[in-house]
Short mmCIF file of C-alpha atoms in Angstrom, two decimals:
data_model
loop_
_atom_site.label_atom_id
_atom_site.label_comp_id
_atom_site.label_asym_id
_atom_site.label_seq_id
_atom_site.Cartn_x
_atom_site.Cartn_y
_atom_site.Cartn_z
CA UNK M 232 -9.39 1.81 -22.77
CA UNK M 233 -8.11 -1.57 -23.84
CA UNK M 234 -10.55 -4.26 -22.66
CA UNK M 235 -10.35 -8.00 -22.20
CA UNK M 236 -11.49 -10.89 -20.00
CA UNK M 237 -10.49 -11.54 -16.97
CA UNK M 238 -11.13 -13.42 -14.08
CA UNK M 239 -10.44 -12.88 -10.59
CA UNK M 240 -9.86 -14.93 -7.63
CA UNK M 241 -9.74 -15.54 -3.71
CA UNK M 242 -7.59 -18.73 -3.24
CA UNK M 243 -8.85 -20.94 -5.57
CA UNK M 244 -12.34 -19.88 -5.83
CA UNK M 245 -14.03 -18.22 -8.92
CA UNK M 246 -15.69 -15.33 -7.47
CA UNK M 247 -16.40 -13.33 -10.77
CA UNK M 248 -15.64 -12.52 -14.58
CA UNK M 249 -15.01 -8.93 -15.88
CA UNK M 250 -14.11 -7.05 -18.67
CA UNK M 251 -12.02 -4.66 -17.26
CA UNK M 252 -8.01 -3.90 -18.49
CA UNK M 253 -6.17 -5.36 -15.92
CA UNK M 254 -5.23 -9.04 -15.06
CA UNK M 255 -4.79 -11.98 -12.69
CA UNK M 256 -5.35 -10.88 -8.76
CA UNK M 257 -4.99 -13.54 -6.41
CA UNK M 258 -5.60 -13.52 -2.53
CA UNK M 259 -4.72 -15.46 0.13
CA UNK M 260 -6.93 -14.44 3.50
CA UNK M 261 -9.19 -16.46 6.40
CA UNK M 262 -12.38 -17.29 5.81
CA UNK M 263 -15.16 -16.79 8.15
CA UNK M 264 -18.32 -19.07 8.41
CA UNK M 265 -20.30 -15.96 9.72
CA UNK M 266 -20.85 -12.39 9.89
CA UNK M 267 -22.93 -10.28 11.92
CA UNK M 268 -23.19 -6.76 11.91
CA UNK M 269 -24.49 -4.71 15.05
CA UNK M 270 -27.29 -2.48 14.12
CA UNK M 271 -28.12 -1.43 17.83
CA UNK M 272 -26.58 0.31 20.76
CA UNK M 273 -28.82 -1.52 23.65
CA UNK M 274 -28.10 -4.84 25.30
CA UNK M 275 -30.33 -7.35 24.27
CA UNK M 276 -30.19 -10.90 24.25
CA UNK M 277 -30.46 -12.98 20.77
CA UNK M 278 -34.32 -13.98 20.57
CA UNK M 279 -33.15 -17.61 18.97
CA UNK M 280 -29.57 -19.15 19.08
CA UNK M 281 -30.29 -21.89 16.71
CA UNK M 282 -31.18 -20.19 13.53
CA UNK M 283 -27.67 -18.37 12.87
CA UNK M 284 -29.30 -15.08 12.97
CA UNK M 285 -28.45 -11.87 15.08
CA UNK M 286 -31.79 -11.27 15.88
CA UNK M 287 -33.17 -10.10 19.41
CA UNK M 288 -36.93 -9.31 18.24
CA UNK M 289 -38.48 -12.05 15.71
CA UNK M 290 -41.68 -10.31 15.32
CA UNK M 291 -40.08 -7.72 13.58
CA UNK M 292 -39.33 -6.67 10.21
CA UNK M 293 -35.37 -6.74 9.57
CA UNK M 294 -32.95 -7.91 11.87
CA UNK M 295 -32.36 -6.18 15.21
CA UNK M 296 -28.61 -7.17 16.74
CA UNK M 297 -27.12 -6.17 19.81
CA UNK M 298 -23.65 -6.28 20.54
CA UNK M 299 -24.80 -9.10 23.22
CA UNK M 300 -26.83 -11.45 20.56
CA UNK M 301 -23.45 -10.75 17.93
CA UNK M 302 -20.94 -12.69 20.41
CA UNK M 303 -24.28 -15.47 21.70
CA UNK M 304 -24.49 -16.36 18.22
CA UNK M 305 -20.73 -16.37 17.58
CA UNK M 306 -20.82 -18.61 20.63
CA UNK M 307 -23.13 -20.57 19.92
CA UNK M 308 -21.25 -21.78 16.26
CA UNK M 309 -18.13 -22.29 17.99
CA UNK M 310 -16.34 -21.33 14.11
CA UNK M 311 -14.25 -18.48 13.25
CA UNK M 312 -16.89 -15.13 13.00
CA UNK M 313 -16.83 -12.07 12.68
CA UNK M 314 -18.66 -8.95 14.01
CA UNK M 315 -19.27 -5.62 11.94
CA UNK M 316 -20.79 -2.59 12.97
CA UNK M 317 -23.29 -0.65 11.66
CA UNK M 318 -24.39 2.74 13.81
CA UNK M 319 -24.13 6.20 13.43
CA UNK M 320 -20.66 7.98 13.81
CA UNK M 321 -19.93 8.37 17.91
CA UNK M 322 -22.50 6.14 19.02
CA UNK M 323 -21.98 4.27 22.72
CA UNK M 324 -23.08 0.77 23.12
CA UNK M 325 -24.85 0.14 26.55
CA UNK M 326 -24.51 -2.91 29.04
CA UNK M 327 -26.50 -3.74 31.71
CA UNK M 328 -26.27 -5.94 34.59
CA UNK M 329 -29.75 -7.20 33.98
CA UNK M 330 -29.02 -9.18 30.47
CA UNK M 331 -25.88 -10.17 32.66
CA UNK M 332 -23.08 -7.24 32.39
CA UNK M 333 -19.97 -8.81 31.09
CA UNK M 334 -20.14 -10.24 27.78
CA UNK M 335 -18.06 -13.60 27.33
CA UNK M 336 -16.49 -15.25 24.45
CA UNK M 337 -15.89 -18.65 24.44
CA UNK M 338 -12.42 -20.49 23.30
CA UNK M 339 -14.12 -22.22 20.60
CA UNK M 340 -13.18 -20.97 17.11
CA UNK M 341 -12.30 -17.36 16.73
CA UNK M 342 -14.56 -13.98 16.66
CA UNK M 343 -13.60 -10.37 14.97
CA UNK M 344 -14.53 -7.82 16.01
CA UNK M 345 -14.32 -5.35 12.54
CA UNK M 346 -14.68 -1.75 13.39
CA UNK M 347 -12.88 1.50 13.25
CA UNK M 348 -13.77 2.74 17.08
CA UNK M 349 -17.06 4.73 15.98
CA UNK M 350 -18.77 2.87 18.93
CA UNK M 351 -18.13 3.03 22.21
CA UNK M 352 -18.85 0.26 25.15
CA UNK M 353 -20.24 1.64 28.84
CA UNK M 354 -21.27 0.03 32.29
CA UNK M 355 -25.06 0.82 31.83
CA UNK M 356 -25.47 0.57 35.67
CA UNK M 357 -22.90 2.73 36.92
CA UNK M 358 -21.11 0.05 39.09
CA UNK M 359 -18.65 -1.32 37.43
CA UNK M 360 -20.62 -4.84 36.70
CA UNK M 361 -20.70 -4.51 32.93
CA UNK M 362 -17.44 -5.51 31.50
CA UNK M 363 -16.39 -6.25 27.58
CA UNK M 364 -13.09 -7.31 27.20
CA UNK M 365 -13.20 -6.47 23.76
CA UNK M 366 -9.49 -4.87 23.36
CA UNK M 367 -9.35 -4.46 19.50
CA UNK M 368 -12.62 -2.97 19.42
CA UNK M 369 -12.56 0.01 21.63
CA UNK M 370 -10.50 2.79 20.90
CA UNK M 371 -10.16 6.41 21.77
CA UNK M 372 -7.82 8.59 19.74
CA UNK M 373 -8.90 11.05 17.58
CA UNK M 374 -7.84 9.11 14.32
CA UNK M 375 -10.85 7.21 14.64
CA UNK M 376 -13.13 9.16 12.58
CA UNK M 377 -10.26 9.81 10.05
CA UNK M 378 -11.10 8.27 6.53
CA UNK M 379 -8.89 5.53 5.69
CA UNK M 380 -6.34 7.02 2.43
CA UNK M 381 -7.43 6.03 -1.07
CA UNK M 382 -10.77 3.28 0.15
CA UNK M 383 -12.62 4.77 -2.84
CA UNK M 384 -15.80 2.86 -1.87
CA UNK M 385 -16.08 3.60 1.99
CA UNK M 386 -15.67 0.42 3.58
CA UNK M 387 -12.60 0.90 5.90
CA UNK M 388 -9.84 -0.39 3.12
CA UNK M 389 -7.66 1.08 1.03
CA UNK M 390 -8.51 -0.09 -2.94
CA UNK M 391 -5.98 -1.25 -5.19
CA UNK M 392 -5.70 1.21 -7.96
CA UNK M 393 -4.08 2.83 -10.63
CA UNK M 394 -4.18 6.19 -13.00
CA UNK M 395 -3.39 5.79 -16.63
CA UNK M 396 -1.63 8.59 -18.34
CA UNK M 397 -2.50 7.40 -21.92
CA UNK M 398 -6.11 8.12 -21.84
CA UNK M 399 -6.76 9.80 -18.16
CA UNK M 400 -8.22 6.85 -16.58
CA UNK M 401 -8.29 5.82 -13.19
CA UNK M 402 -9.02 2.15 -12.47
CA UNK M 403 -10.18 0.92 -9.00
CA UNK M 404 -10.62 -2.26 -8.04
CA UNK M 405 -12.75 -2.18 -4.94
CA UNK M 406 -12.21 -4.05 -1.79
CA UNK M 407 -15.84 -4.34 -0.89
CA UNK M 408 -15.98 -6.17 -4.79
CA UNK M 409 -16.47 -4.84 -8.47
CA UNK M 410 -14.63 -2.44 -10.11
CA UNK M 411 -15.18 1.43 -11.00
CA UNK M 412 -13.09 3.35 -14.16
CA UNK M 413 -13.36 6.84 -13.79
CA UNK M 414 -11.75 9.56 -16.27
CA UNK M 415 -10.53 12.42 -15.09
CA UNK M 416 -7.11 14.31 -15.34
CA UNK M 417 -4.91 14.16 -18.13
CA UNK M 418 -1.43 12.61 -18.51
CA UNK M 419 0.55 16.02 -16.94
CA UNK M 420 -1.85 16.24 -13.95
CA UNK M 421 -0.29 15.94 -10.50
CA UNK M 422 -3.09 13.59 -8.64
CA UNK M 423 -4.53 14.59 -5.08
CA UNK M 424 -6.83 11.99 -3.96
CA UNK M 425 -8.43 12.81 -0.92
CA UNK M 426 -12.00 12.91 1.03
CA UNK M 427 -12.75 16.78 -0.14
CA UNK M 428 -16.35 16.26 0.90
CA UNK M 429 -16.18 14.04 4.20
CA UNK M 430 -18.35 11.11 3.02
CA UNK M 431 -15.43 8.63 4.21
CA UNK M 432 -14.69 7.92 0.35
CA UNK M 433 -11.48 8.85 -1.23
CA UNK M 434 -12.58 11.42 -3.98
CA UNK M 435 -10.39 11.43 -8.05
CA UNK M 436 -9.01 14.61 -7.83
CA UNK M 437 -6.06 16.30 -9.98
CA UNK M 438 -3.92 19.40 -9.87
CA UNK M 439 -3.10 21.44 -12.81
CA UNK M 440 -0.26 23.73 -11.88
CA UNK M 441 0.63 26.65 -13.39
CA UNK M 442 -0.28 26.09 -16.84
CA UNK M 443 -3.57 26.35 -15.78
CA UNK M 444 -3.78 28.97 -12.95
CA UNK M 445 -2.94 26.35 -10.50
CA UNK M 446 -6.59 24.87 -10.62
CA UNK M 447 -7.65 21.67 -8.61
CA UNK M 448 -10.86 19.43 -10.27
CA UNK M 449 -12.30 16.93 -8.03
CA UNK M 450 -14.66 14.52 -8.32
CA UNK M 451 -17.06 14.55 -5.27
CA UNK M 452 -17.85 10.99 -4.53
CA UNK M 453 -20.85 12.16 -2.15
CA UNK M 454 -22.95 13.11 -5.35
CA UNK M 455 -20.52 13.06 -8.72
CA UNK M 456 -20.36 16.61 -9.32
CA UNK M 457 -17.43 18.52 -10.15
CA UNK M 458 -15.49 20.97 -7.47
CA UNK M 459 -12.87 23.07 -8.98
CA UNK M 460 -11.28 25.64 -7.45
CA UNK M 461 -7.60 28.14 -8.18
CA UNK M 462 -5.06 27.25 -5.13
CA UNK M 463 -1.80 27.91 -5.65
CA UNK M 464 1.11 30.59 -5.52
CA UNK M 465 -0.20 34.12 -5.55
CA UNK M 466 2.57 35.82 -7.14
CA UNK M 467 6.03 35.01 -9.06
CA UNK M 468 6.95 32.15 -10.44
CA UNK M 469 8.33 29.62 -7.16
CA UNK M 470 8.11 26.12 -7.01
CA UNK M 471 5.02 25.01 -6.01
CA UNK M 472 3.91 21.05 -4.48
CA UNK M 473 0.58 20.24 -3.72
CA UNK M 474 0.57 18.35 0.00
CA UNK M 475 -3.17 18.19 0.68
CA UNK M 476 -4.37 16.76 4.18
CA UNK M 477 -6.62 17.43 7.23
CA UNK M 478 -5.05 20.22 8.75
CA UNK M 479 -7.85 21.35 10.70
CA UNK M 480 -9.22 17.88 11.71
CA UNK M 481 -12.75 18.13 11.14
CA UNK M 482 -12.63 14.73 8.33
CA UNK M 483 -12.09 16.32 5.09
CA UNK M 484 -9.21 16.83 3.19
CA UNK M 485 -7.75 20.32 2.47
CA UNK M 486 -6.38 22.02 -0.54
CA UNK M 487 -2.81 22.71 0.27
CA UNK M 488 0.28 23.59 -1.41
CA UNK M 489 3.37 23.95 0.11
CA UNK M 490 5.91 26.77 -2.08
CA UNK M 491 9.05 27.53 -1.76
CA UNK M 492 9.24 30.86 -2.89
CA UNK M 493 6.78 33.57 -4.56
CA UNK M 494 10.14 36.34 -4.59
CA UNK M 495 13.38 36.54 -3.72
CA UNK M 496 14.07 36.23 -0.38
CA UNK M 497 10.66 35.09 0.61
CA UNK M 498 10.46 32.06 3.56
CA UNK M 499 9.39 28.81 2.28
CA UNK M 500 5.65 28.50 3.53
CA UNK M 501 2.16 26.05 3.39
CA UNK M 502 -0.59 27.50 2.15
CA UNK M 503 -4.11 25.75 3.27
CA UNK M 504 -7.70 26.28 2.50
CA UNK M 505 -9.40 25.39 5.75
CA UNK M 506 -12.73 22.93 4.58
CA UNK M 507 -14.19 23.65 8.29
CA UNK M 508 -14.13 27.26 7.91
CA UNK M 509 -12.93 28.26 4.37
CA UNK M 510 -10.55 30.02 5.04
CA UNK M 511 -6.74 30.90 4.18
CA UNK M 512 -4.28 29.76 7.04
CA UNK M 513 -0.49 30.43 6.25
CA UNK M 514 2.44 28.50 7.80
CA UNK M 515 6.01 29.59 6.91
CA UNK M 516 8.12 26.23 7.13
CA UNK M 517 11.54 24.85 6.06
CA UNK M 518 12.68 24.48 2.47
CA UNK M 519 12.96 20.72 2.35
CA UNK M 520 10.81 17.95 0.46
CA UNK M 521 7.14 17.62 2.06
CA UNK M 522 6.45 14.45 3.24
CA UNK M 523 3.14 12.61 2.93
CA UNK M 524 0.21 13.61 4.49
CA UNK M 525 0.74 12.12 8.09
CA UNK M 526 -0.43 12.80 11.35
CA UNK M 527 2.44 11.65 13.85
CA UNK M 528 0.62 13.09 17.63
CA UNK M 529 -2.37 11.36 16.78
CA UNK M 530 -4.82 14.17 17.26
CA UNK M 531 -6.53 13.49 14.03
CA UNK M 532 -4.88 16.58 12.17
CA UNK M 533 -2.33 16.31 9.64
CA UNK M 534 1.06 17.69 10.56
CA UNK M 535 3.65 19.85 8.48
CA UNK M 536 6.21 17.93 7.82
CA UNK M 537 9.62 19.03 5.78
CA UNK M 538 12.50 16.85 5.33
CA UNK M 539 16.26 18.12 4.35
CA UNK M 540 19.04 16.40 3.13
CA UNK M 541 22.11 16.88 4.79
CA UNK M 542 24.86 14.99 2.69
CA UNK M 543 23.32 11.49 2.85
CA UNK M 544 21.17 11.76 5.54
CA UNK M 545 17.48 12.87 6.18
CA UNK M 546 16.53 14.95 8.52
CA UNK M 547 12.42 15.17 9.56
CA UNK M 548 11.13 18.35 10.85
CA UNK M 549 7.70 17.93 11.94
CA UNK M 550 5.29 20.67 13.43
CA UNK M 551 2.90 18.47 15.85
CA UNK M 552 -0.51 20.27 15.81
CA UNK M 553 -1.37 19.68 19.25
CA UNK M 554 0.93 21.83 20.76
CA UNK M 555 2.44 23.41 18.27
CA UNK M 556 6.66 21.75 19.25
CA UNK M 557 8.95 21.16 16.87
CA UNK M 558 10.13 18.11 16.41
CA UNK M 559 13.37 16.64 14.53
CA UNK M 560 14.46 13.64 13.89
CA UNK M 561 17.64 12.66 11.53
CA UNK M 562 16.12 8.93 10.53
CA UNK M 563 16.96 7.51 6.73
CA UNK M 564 18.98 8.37 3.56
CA UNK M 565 18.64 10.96 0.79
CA UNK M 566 18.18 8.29 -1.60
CA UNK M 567 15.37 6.94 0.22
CA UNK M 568 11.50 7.05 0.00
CA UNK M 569 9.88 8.46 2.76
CA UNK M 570 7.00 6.73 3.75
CA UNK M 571 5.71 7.63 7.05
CA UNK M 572 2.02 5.98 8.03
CA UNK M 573 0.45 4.50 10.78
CA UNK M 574 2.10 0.57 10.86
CA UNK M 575 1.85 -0.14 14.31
CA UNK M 576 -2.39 0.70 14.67
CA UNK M 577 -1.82 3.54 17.62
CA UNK M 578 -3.81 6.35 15.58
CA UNK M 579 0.23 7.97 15.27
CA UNK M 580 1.93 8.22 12.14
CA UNK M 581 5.11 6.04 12.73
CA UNK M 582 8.95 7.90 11.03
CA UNK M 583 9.29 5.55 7.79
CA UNK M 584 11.62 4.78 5.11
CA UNK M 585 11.90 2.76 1.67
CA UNK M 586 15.28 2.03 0.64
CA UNK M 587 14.89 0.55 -2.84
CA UNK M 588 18.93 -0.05 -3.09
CA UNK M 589 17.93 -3.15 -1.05
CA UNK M 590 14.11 -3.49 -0.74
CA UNK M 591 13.95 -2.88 2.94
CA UNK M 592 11.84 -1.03 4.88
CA UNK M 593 12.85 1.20 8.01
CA UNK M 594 10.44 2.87 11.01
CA UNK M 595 10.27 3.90 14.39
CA UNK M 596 7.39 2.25 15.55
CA UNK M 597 5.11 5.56 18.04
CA UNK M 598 3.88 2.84 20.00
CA UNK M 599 6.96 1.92 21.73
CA UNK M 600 10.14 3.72 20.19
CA UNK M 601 10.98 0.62 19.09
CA UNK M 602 12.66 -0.06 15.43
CA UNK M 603 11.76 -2.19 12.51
CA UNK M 604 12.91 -3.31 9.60
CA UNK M 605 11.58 -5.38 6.90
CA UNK M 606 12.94 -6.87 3.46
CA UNK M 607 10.14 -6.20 0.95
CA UNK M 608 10.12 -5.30 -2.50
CA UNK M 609 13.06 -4.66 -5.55
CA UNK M 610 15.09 -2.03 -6.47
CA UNK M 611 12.79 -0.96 -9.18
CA UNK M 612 9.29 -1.27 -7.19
CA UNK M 613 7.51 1.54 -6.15
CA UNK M 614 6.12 1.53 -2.20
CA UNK M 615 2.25 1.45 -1.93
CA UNK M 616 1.64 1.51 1.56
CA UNK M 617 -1.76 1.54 2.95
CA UNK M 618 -4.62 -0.04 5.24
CA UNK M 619 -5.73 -2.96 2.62
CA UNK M 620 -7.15 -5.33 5.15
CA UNK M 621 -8.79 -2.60 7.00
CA UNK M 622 -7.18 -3.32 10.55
CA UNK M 623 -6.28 0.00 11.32
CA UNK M 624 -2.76 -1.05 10.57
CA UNK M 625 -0.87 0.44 7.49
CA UNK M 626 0.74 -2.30 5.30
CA UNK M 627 3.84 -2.65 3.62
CA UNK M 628 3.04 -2.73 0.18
CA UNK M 629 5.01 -2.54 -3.00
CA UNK M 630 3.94 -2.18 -7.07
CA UNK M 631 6.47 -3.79 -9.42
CA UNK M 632 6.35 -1.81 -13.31
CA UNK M 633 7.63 -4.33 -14.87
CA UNK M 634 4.71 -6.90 -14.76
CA UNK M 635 2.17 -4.98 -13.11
CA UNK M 636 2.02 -6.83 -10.19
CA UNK M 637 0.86 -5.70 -6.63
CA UNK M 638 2.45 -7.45 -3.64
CA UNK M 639 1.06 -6.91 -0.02
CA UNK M 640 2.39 -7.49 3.32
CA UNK M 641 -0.96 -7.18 5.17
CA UNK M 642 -0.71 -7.05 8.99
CA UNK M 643 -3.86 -9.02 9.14
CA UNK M 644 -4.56 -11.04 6.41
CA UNK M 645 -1.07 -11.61 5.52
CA UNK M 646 0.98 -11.94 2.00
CA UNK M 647 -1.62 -11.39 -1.01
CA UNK M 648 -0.10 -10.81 -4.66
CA UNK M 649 -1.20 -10.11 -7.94
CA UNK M 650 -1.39 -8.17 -11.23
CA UNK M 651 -3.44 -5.21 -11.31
CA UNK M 652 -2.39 -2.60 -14.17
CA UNK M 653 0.32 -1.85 -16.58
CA UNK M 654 3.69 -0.87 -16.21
CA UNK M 655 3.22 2.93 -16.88
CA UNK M 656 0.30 3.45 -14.76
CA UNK M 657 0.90 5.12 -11.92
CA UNK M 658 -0.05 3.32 -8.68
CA UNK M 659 -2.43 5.85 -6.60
CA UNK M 660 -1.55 4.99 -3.07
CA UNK M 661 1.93 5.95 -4.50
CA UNK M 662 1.30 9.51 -5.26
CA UNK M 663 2.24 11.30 -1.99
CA UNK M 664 5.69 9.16 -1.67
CA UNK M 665 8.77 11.75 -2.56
#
């Protein structure tokens, strides 16, 4: 690995020096003059509003902070704050009428509530007294427990981060700070980075193909070991694309490979190892190019997708795993990079396009049937679309080769650019675009 000095920056603050091979990163994003993060599900009141702690017992060890104390506090500064949560998966936040029922935020400054809708918020006393009108915060689909793609260190974002043919490297930068370099894979590898093991990391992971009995080697981020398994075509000699994804919805990804043809005649078909059950589940499907990994009814399952060309135009066939309909839709060009993720925040994979001809991209948003478009990125920049603020929102995103630069349209945080690689590494949050 080459290696020099670099430094790294948010605004025009020196947060840290590295040796790592990649250069200048600059962001642009709010700042916040506090945090809290919610470590309990009753509803207490902060024990003391004057020492800028979520606290609501002094006398013990730690902090203790209620959902309650999190927004006095926040209150009480009158700056722009924000709110985390930290609870186990599913947990339900309880309000009663006796610390007051509805919880109220004042005008002053701004609070945000950060959170992926692990939590939820109920009237404690059964008669409707306890209100939060807390509308980002509380959500119900079944995408909330999905693992955001490629956040290789588990906090909700999507990293920055880049595999290097050369010498098998991959090279993270990670959005909760520092840096990881990982080899694994080697420069003919097809990469498959998923959560294999359900942690809520993204795990390194590469497929071999046929040269080497179509084996997949993942790295298991839960513990570092190795997981390698033979998943692939059974017999002949048809094309063969690996399209892993969470078929079966229970949080980790499955190996999958969708092929074409294992004999003459044979009907196009998916082939997916089932991590809830282990277990082989076929599904014959179109011949057409597989999309990304994508789950467009929002029932937390990934969805077979196939798209065709017919003369210039796309056509998207997707299977919708809640009920099993068909569903077509002719939407973009041949030429086009299909990039179908969730931009609008409604847990449902919004119908995407890149058109590099003219750097714009094209979606239906699932919201509202509404369309989009959006001029971002150069003919010769590859899309990199993905949650990097950690909103719930994907963001249009977009590598450019020739410098190694990174440029993000974040839905929260806004425009954020920088250089972060070389010009043939391949971008990882790329690796799924066809």
């Amino acid at each position: 690995m080459d290696t020099q000095r670099q430094k790294f920056y948010l605004g025009q603050k020196l947060l840290f020096s590295v040796v790592l091979s990649t250069l200048l990163f600059t962001f642009s994003v709010q700042t916040f003059a506090a945090d809290f993060t919610v470590n309990l599900t009753t509803d207490q009141r902060d024990a003391n509003l004057e020492d800028r702690v979520c606290d609501t017992e002094l006398i013990l060890p730690g902090e203790q902070c209620s959902l309650r104390a999190a927004v006095e506090q926040a209150n009480s500064l009158g700056s722009n704050d924000r709110v985390f949560f930290n609870l186990p998966a599913n947990s339900t936040i309880t309000l009663t009428t006796d610390n007051g029922g509805e919880i109220t935020m004042s005008n002053s400054g701004t609070l945000e509530i950060v959170g992926t809708g692990f939590a939820r918020i109920r009237d404690g006393n059964g008669d409707g007294s306890a209100i939060v009108d807390i509308g980002a915060f509380e959500r119900s689909n079944a995408s909330d427990s999905r693992p955001t793609m490629f956040d290789f260190d588990g906090d909700g974002k999507a990293d920055i981060s880049v595999f290097r043919p050369s010498n098998g490297f991959w090279h993270i930068m990670k959005s909760s700070g520092g840096f990881s370099s990982i080899q694994w894979g080697q420069k003919t590898d097809e990469l498959v980075p998923g959560d294999y093991d359900g942690d809520g990391k993204t795990d390194v992971a590469v497929y071999r193909g046929i040269a080497d009995n179509y084996n997949w080697y993942i790295r298991r981020s839960s513990d570092t070991t190795l997981f390698a398994r033979s998943w692939g075509i059974d017999q002949g000699y048809g094309g063969v694309t690996p399209v892993p994804g969470d078929y079966d919805g229970d949080g980790k990804t499955d190996l999958t490979v969708q092929i074409l043809d294992d004999f003459v005649g044979a009907q196009p078909y998916f082939k997916i190892l089932q991590s809830s059950t282990n277990t082989r589940t076929d599904r014959a499907w179109r011949i057409g190019i597989s999309a990304p990994p994508a789950d467009f009814d929002g029932d937390g399952k990934t969805d077979l997708t196939s798209i065709d060309n017919f003369g210039n135009s796309a056509f998207w066939t997707i299977l919708q795993s809640t009920n099993g309909a068909r569903r077509g839709v002719q939407f973009g060009l041949s030429t086009d990079k299909f990039v179908p993720a969730d931009y609008d925040g409604d847990g449902k994979a919004d119908i995407a396009i890149y058109r590099p001809s003219d750097g714009t991209w094209y979606r239906f948003n699932s919201s509202d049937d509404s369309f989009s478009a959006v001029r971002f990125g150069a003919a010769e920049d590859k899309p990199v679309p993905a949650d990097y603020d950690g909103d719930g929102r994907t963001d249009i995103a977009v590598f450019r080769p020739s410098n190694g630069t990174w440029y993000l349209q974040q839905s929260k945080e806004g425009f954020a650019a920088g250089v972060f690689g070389f010009g043939d590494d391949i971008p990882i949050p790329n690796v799924y675009i066809r």
